[in-house]
Amino acid sequence: MSRRSRSNAGTTYVNNVRGPTSALTSFLNERGIRRANPAPAPAPVTTPPEEDIELEEDASNSQEEAASSSSSTPAPATSLSRPTRTARLTRGRTLPTPSASTSRSNDGDGVDDGSDSDDDSDDDSDSDNKNLIPIVVSASTARAARATRSRASAAASSSSSNTVASSSIASSSTAKAKAKAAAASKKRPRKKDASDDSNDEDFHDITGHISRSSFSHKGRLPQGSNKIVFCSRCRARFTLKAGTTPAVDEDDGGLLCPTCAGTGSPGPTKGTLPKAKPVKRARRKAQKAEIECQIPSLQDLCIQKIANSIEDVEAFGDISAVSLDKICKIICRNRSLNADTLQLFLDSRHSELIIYDCTDITAVGLQNIAQFCPNLRSLKLKLCGRITNEVMDYYIEHLTKLTSLTLYGPILIIEPTYIKLFETIGERFEKFELKGSSRFSLKATKTLCDNCPNITHLRLADCNLMDDEWLEPIAGLTKLKSLRIRNPEPDKLTTSAVVKLIQAVGSGLEELELKGCDGLTDEVLVNAIRPSCVRVERLNLSGCEELTTEGVETLFKDWTVNPGLTYLNLENCVMLKDEALIAATEHSGATLEDLNMSGMDEITKDALQTLTRCVNLVDLNVSWCRAVDDDIMEQLVEAAPRLAKVTVWGDHRLTECCTSRIGLKIIGREGDYVDLRFI
Amino acid sequence: MSSLTPAESEYVTLESSDGFQFVIHREVAMLSGTVKNMLSSPGHFTESTEGVIQFRDIKAIILEKVCKYWYYKARHLNSVTEIPHFEIEPEYALETLMAADFLDT
């Protein structure tokens, strides 16, 4: 019963919860439970080639040894004592039939194998709500393991408990176990056609009506795709490509990942499973080194050192502005920037100053900035909650060359101060960035737009009072090149007002950000951005959840007036499907350098393959695009020589052995963080 | 050995402000953008013809550190094993940073 309800929960996740940050998802993540790779039942009729069976058995052998060694005791004891592992293994393991002597298995990690059942694909088309998401426990900590264990045993105590127990034993292929399994399968009420292979039956019952599941990841993968198996030597996962024969370990006949196969000799992993622990550790270290393969520059090493002993530094002397900025960044992060250390960064020669964290700087310290750096043209103060109206007045009086001002979180600054600032600074003002102010008002906005016509960069984020009326004066800023409106209060900005604004200023914009404007509809894309934003290079639409595939497709299709985007962010535009990505890569493929499609869960492998058009890609975020696998990664690495960073959180098909190269950072790969012992 | 002209030699000499000379491999020194430009720029600059570079602003103790870093980097550039940490004494960190800034290292 509990099994059933759990699979229902999974269904809810797929249908109603939009995006990876839902409460349920976070809960599951927190507990270390993740959605299993869908392993739809093998086709009732298709029999995998013999060779395949052997391979799979081999792959599972190494896995099973640990479990089966303990499962030589009678069934119920096993299932209770080690339910986590048992349940997990059962899912991917073959259940023996009373008739067949060859056990048949899904591959170890539950990736679709080529023989997906036909009924599955039929169901795919009509609905999503009957699907099954088997839960896999991938606990990386003991606590998580405990938490899941109790759940797993709950599942085991349900109607399928017999099956779970017996099947786990069955994997040790003892005659006794087989008999038990047979008995179990007889007890079970038959839910499918009698002609069904009883293997499938077992599987279905344990995981709950998989035949009815329609939300299948299979849809995201072409038929006969690769499968993920475990290396028998280092126990890392790797992708077994369809149609290829992997290397086989001479000692125990298990499969070998390319890394182990490449070394030829047992190398550091000499020895068998009992010694697996140190082996894994060595491997993980190597992976870490791979991730941080680049040797830090001497500058960075020095900067790190200096930042660590910032209290002892009397003056920086003649170091470059870049280094100075890096030091500032590090000590802000260390929270060691205070009024004393701030002095190190103040110099009358500076024309630019960025303070990344002003939390520890008193009002007097902030006032010193204007005193010691009177020639500042650009001032950026982040987390400047302590800046007072008096300090701002002082800035207004003394920073006579200021053209650019950025304030993050100036909670004490009130409307008249802003008005005074804009009136004083007037036409000189070019960039204004404000984040997190609930006192910046319509009146201040109007003053800004009336007094400072030369504004080229305007960024307003988290301004609580912002509504449609603000956009009217902003539409008068004809010199705008960069406009960012981020996280307005829900329902304060309407589509029609935003459309009007973009139509007015869009032609000059090089950058447009509408992050978190979640009420916006396709009209913004079709009626505003497409006709107006001919020069836009950077487009950020993250969190605009209402955007649909059709809208994005219309925007990019034959958008010839725009020569191509260099930056595109569609994070958490959860409704977008393949066509949207295909249209985007078709339009901007050659120019894109930075693409964020995190959370676009619906994307399939077909669309991901079009990413190979993006030959100039440097930074790619494909987190939570579940269809990303080693194959896609390989193609990407090959297609985009400049690729330097790929973020892959939640892409469980990506194994530790996926293709990489020196200089390419892969962030969030599951195998680098999850302890393989628990998989 | 002596038949090689300085420009072809596999070593270059770096001279610190206080007169110390460091003879290091040319390809290692080339890890620095600045040194690379000095040695390979077209035209007959003293640096490229003589194979000697004088740094008037860098003290020997700093230059030694920098040379050590170049060798450290050359050694571990394509290494897949874990890279050891490169130690810098805090008291020289600032000066080393200035030198590193200049040498583009």
PDB file of N, CA, C and O in Angstrom, chain A residues 28 40 43 76 96 105 113 160 166 221 229 250 254 260 281 318 328 346 395 422 447 450 460 488 517 592 619:
ATOM      1  N   LEU A  28      12.418  15.534  -0.884  1.00  0.00           N
ATOM      2  CA  LEU A  28      12.998  14.284  -1.352  1.00  0.00           C
ATOM      3  C   LEU A  28      14.504  14.404  -1.450  1.00  0.00           C
ATOM      4  O   LEU A  28      15.241  13.500  -1.048  1.00  0.00           O
ATOM      5  N   PRO A  40      11.273   1.264 -17.260  1.00  0.00           N
ATOM      6  CA  PRO A  40      10.032   0.638 -17.675  1.00  0.00           C
ATOM      7  C   PRO A  40      10.276  -0.851 -17.855  1.00  0.00           C
ATOM      8  O   PRO A  40      11.399  -1.266 -18.120  1.00  0.00           O
ATOM      9  N   ALA A  43      10.012  -5.371 -22.454  1.00  0.00           N
ATOM     10  CA  ALA A  43       8.867  -5.763 -23.269  1.00  0.00           C
ATOM     11  C   ALA A  43       8.484  -7.190 -22.946  1.00  0.00           C
ATOM     12  O   ALA A  43       9.340  -8.025 -22.686  1.00  0.00           O
ATOM     13  N   PRO A  76      12.789 -13.192   4.997  1.00  0.00           N
ATOM     14  CA  PRO A  76      12.245 -12.093   5.795  1.00  0.00           C
ATOM     15  C   PRO A  76      13.336 -11.404   6.586  1.00  0.00           C
ATOM     16  O   PRO A  76      13.368 -10.198   6.684  1.00  0.00           O
ATOM     17  N   PRO A  96      13.761 -14.087 -10.865  1.00  0.00           N
ATOM     18  CA  PRO A  96      13.776 -15.363 -11.572  1.00  0.00           C
ATOM     19  C   PRO A  96      12.362 -15.872 -11.792  1.00  0.00           C
ATOM     20  O   PRO A  96      11.469 -15.641 -10.993  1.00  0.00           O
ATOM     21  N   SER A 105      17.704  -9.276 -16.177  1.00  0.00           N
ATOM     22  CA  SER A 105      17.697  -8.082 -15.332  1.00  0.00           C
ATOM     23  C   SER A 105      17.625  -6.823 -16.151  1.00  0.00           C
ATOM     24  O   SER A 105      18.019  -6.760 -17.304  1.00  0.00           O
ATOM     25  N   ASP A 113      16.284   0.068 -21.044  1.00  0.00           N
ATOM     26  CA  ASP A 113      17.067  -0.663 -21.999  1.00  0.00           C
ATOM     27  C   ASP A 113      16.322  -0.638 -23.322  1.00  0.00           C
ATOM     28  O   ASP A 113      15.236  -0.082 -23.423  1.00  0.00           O
ATOM     29  N   SER A 160       3.662  -6.258  -1.083  1.00  0.00           N
ATOM     30  CA  SER A 160       4.707  -6.786  -1.951  1.00  0.00           C
ATOM     31  C   SER A 160       5.917  -7.273  -1.179  1.00  0.00           C
ATOM     32  O   SER A 160       6.941  -7.580  -1.742  1.00  0.00           O
ATOM     33  N   SER A 166      11.847 -12.170  -1.429  1.00  0.00           N
ATOM     34  CA  SER A 166      12.238 -13.353  -2.170  1.00  0.00           C
ATOM     35  C   SER A 166      13.058 -13.001  -3.391  1.00  0.00           C
ATOM     36  O   SER A 166      14.008 -13.689  -3.732  1.00  0.00           O
ATOM     37  N   LEU A 221      14.536   9.734 -24.503  1.00  0.00           N
ATOM     38  CA  LEU A 221      15.693   9.051 -25.045  1.00  0.00           C
ATOM     39  C   LEU A 221      15.281   8.259 -26.270  1.00  0.00           C
ATOM     40  O   LEU A 221      14.207   7.680 -26.303  1.00  0.00           O
ATOM     41  N   VAL A 229      25.989   1.177 -16.314  1.00  0.00           N
ATOM     42  CA  VAL A 229      26.365  -0.018 -15.569  1.00  0.00           C
ATOM     43  C   VAL A 229      27.498   0.328 -14.607  1.00  0.00           C
ATOM     44  O   VAL A 229      28.024   1.434 -14.636  1.00  0.00           O
ATOM     45  N   GLU A 250      39.601  -9.387 -16.558  1.00  0.00           N
ATOM     46  CA  GLU A 250      40.072 -10.768 -16.740  1.00  0.00           C
ATOM     47  C   GLU A 250      39.896 -11.585 -15.465  1.00  0.00           C
ATOM     48  O   GLU A 250      39.717 -12.794 -15.500  1.00  0.00           O
ATOM     49  N   GLY A 254      33.835  -9.155 -14.755  1.00  0.00           N
ATOM     50  CA  GLY A 254      32.937  -8.008 -14.687  1.00  0.00           C
ATOM     51  C   GLY A 254      33.279  -6.974 -15.747  1.00  0.00           C
ATOM     52  O   GLY A 254      34.321  -7.045 -16.396  1.00  0.00           O
ATOM     53  N   CYS A 260      39.325   2.283 -16.162  1.00  0.00           N
ATOM     54  CA  CYS A 260      40.001   1.084 -15.686  1.00  0.00           C
ATOM     55  C   CYS A 260      40.488   0.248 -16.864  1.00  0.00           C
ATOM     56  O   CYS A 260      41.569  -0.338 -16.803  1.00  0.00           O
ATOM     57  N   ARG A 281      38.062   5.855  -2.703  1.00  0.00           N
ATOM     58  CA  ARG A 281      38.565   7.129  -2.235  1.00  0.00           C
ATOM     59  C   ARG A 281      39.599   7.689  -3.203  1.00  0.00           C
ATOM     60  O   ARG A 281      39.561   8.853  -3.543  1.00  0.00           O
ATOM     61  N   ASP A 318      51.742  48.921  -4.929  1.00  0.00           N
ATOM     62  CA  ASP A 318      51.426  49.099  -6.341  1.00  0.00           C
ATOM     63  C   ASP A 318      50.910  47.809  -6.977  1.00  0.00           C
ATOM     64  O   ASP A 318      51.568  47.229  -7.813  1.00  0.00           O
ATOM     65  N   CYS A 328      39.611  42.149  -2.455  1.00  0.00           N
ATOM     66  CA  CYS A 328      38.409  42.699  -1.831  1.00  0.00           C
ATOM     67  C   CYS A 328      37.303  41.646  -1.811  1.00  0.00           C
ATOM     68  O   CYS A 328      36.608  41.456  -0.818  1.00  0.00           O
ATOM     69  N   LEU A 346      41.113  52.273  -0.265  1.00  0.00           N
ATOM     70  CA  LEU A 346      40.760  53.648  -0.616  1.00  0.00           C
ATOM     71  C   LEU A 346      41.999  54.409  -1.066  1.00  0.00           C
ATOM     72  O   LEU A 346      43.028  54.396  -0.400  1.00  0.00           O
ATOM     73  N   TYR A 395      27.952  61.845  -0.137  1.00  0.00           N
ATOM     74  CA  TYR A 395      28.338  61.358  -1.471  1.00  0.00           C
ATOM     75  C   TYR A 395      27.878  62.334  -2.549  1.00  0.00           C
ATOM     76  O   TYR A 395      28.620  62.671  -3.478  1.00  0.00           O
ATOM     77  N   PHE A 422      19.307  62.312  -7.715  1.00  0.00           N
ATOM     78  CA  PHE A 422      19.058  62.387  -9.157  1.00  0.00           C
ATOM     79  C   PHE A 422      19.086  63.823  -9.653  1.00  0.00           C
ATOM     80  O   PHE A 422      19.585  64.110 -10.738  1.00  0.00           O
ATOM     81  N   THR A 447      11.591  61.158 -11.008  1.00  0.00           N
ATOM     82  CA  THR A 447      12.687  62.123 -10.917  1.00  0.00           C
ATOM     83  C   THR A 447      13.907  61.618 -11.664  1.00  0.00           C
ATOM     84  O   THR A 447      14.583  62.373 -12.379  1.00  0.00           O
ATOM     85  N   ASP A 450      13.286  61.940 -15.372  1.00  0.00           N
ATOM     86  CA  ASP A 450      13.213  63.325 -15.844  1.00  0.00           C
ATOM     87  C   ASP A 450      14.577  63.999 -15.835  1.00  0.00           C
ATOM     88  O   ASP A 450      14.917  64.750 -16.745  1.00  0.00           O
ATOM     89  N   LEU A 460      16.660  47.423 -11.738  1.00  0.00           N
ATOM     90  CA  LEU A 460      15.841  47.510 -10.541  1.00  0.00           C
ATOM     91  C   LEU A 460      15.444  46.102 -10.129  1.00  0.00           C
ATOM     92  O   LEU A 460      14.727  45.418 -10.853  1.00  0.00           O
ATOM     93  N   PRO A 488       9.844  41.543  -9.409  1.00  0.00           N
ATOM     94  CA  PRO A 488       8.831  42.463  -8.882  1.00  0.00           C
ATOM     95  C   PRO A 488       7.872  41.686  -7.996  1.00  0.00           C
ATOM     96  O   PRO A 488       7.864  40.460  -8.006  1.00  0.00           O
ATOM     97  N   CYS A 517       9.734  37.807 -13.434  1.00  0.00           N
ATOM     98  CA  CYS A 517       8.463  38.461 -13.742  1.00  0.00           C
ATOM     99  C   CYS A 517       7.509  37.342 -14.149  1.00  0.00           C
ATOM    100  O   CYS A 517       7.256  37.131 -15.336  1.00  0.00           O
ATOM    101  N   LEU A 592      25.771  31.899 -29.408  1.00  0.00           N
ATOM    102  CA  LEU A 592      25.564  31.675 -27.975  1.00  0.00           C
ATOM    103  C   LEU A 592      26.871  31.311 -27.264  1.00  0.00           C
ATOM    104  O   LEU A 592      27.610  30.437 -27.700  1.00  0.00           O
ATOM    105  N   ASP A 619      29.779  28.563 -21.347  1.00  0.00           N
ATOM    106  CA  ASP A 619      29.162  28.219 -20.074  1.00  0.00           C
ATOM    107  C   ASP A 619      27.775  27.645 -20.348  1.00  0.00           C
ATOM    108  O   ASP A 619      26.971  28.261 -21.038  1.00  0.00           O
TER     109      ASP A 619
END
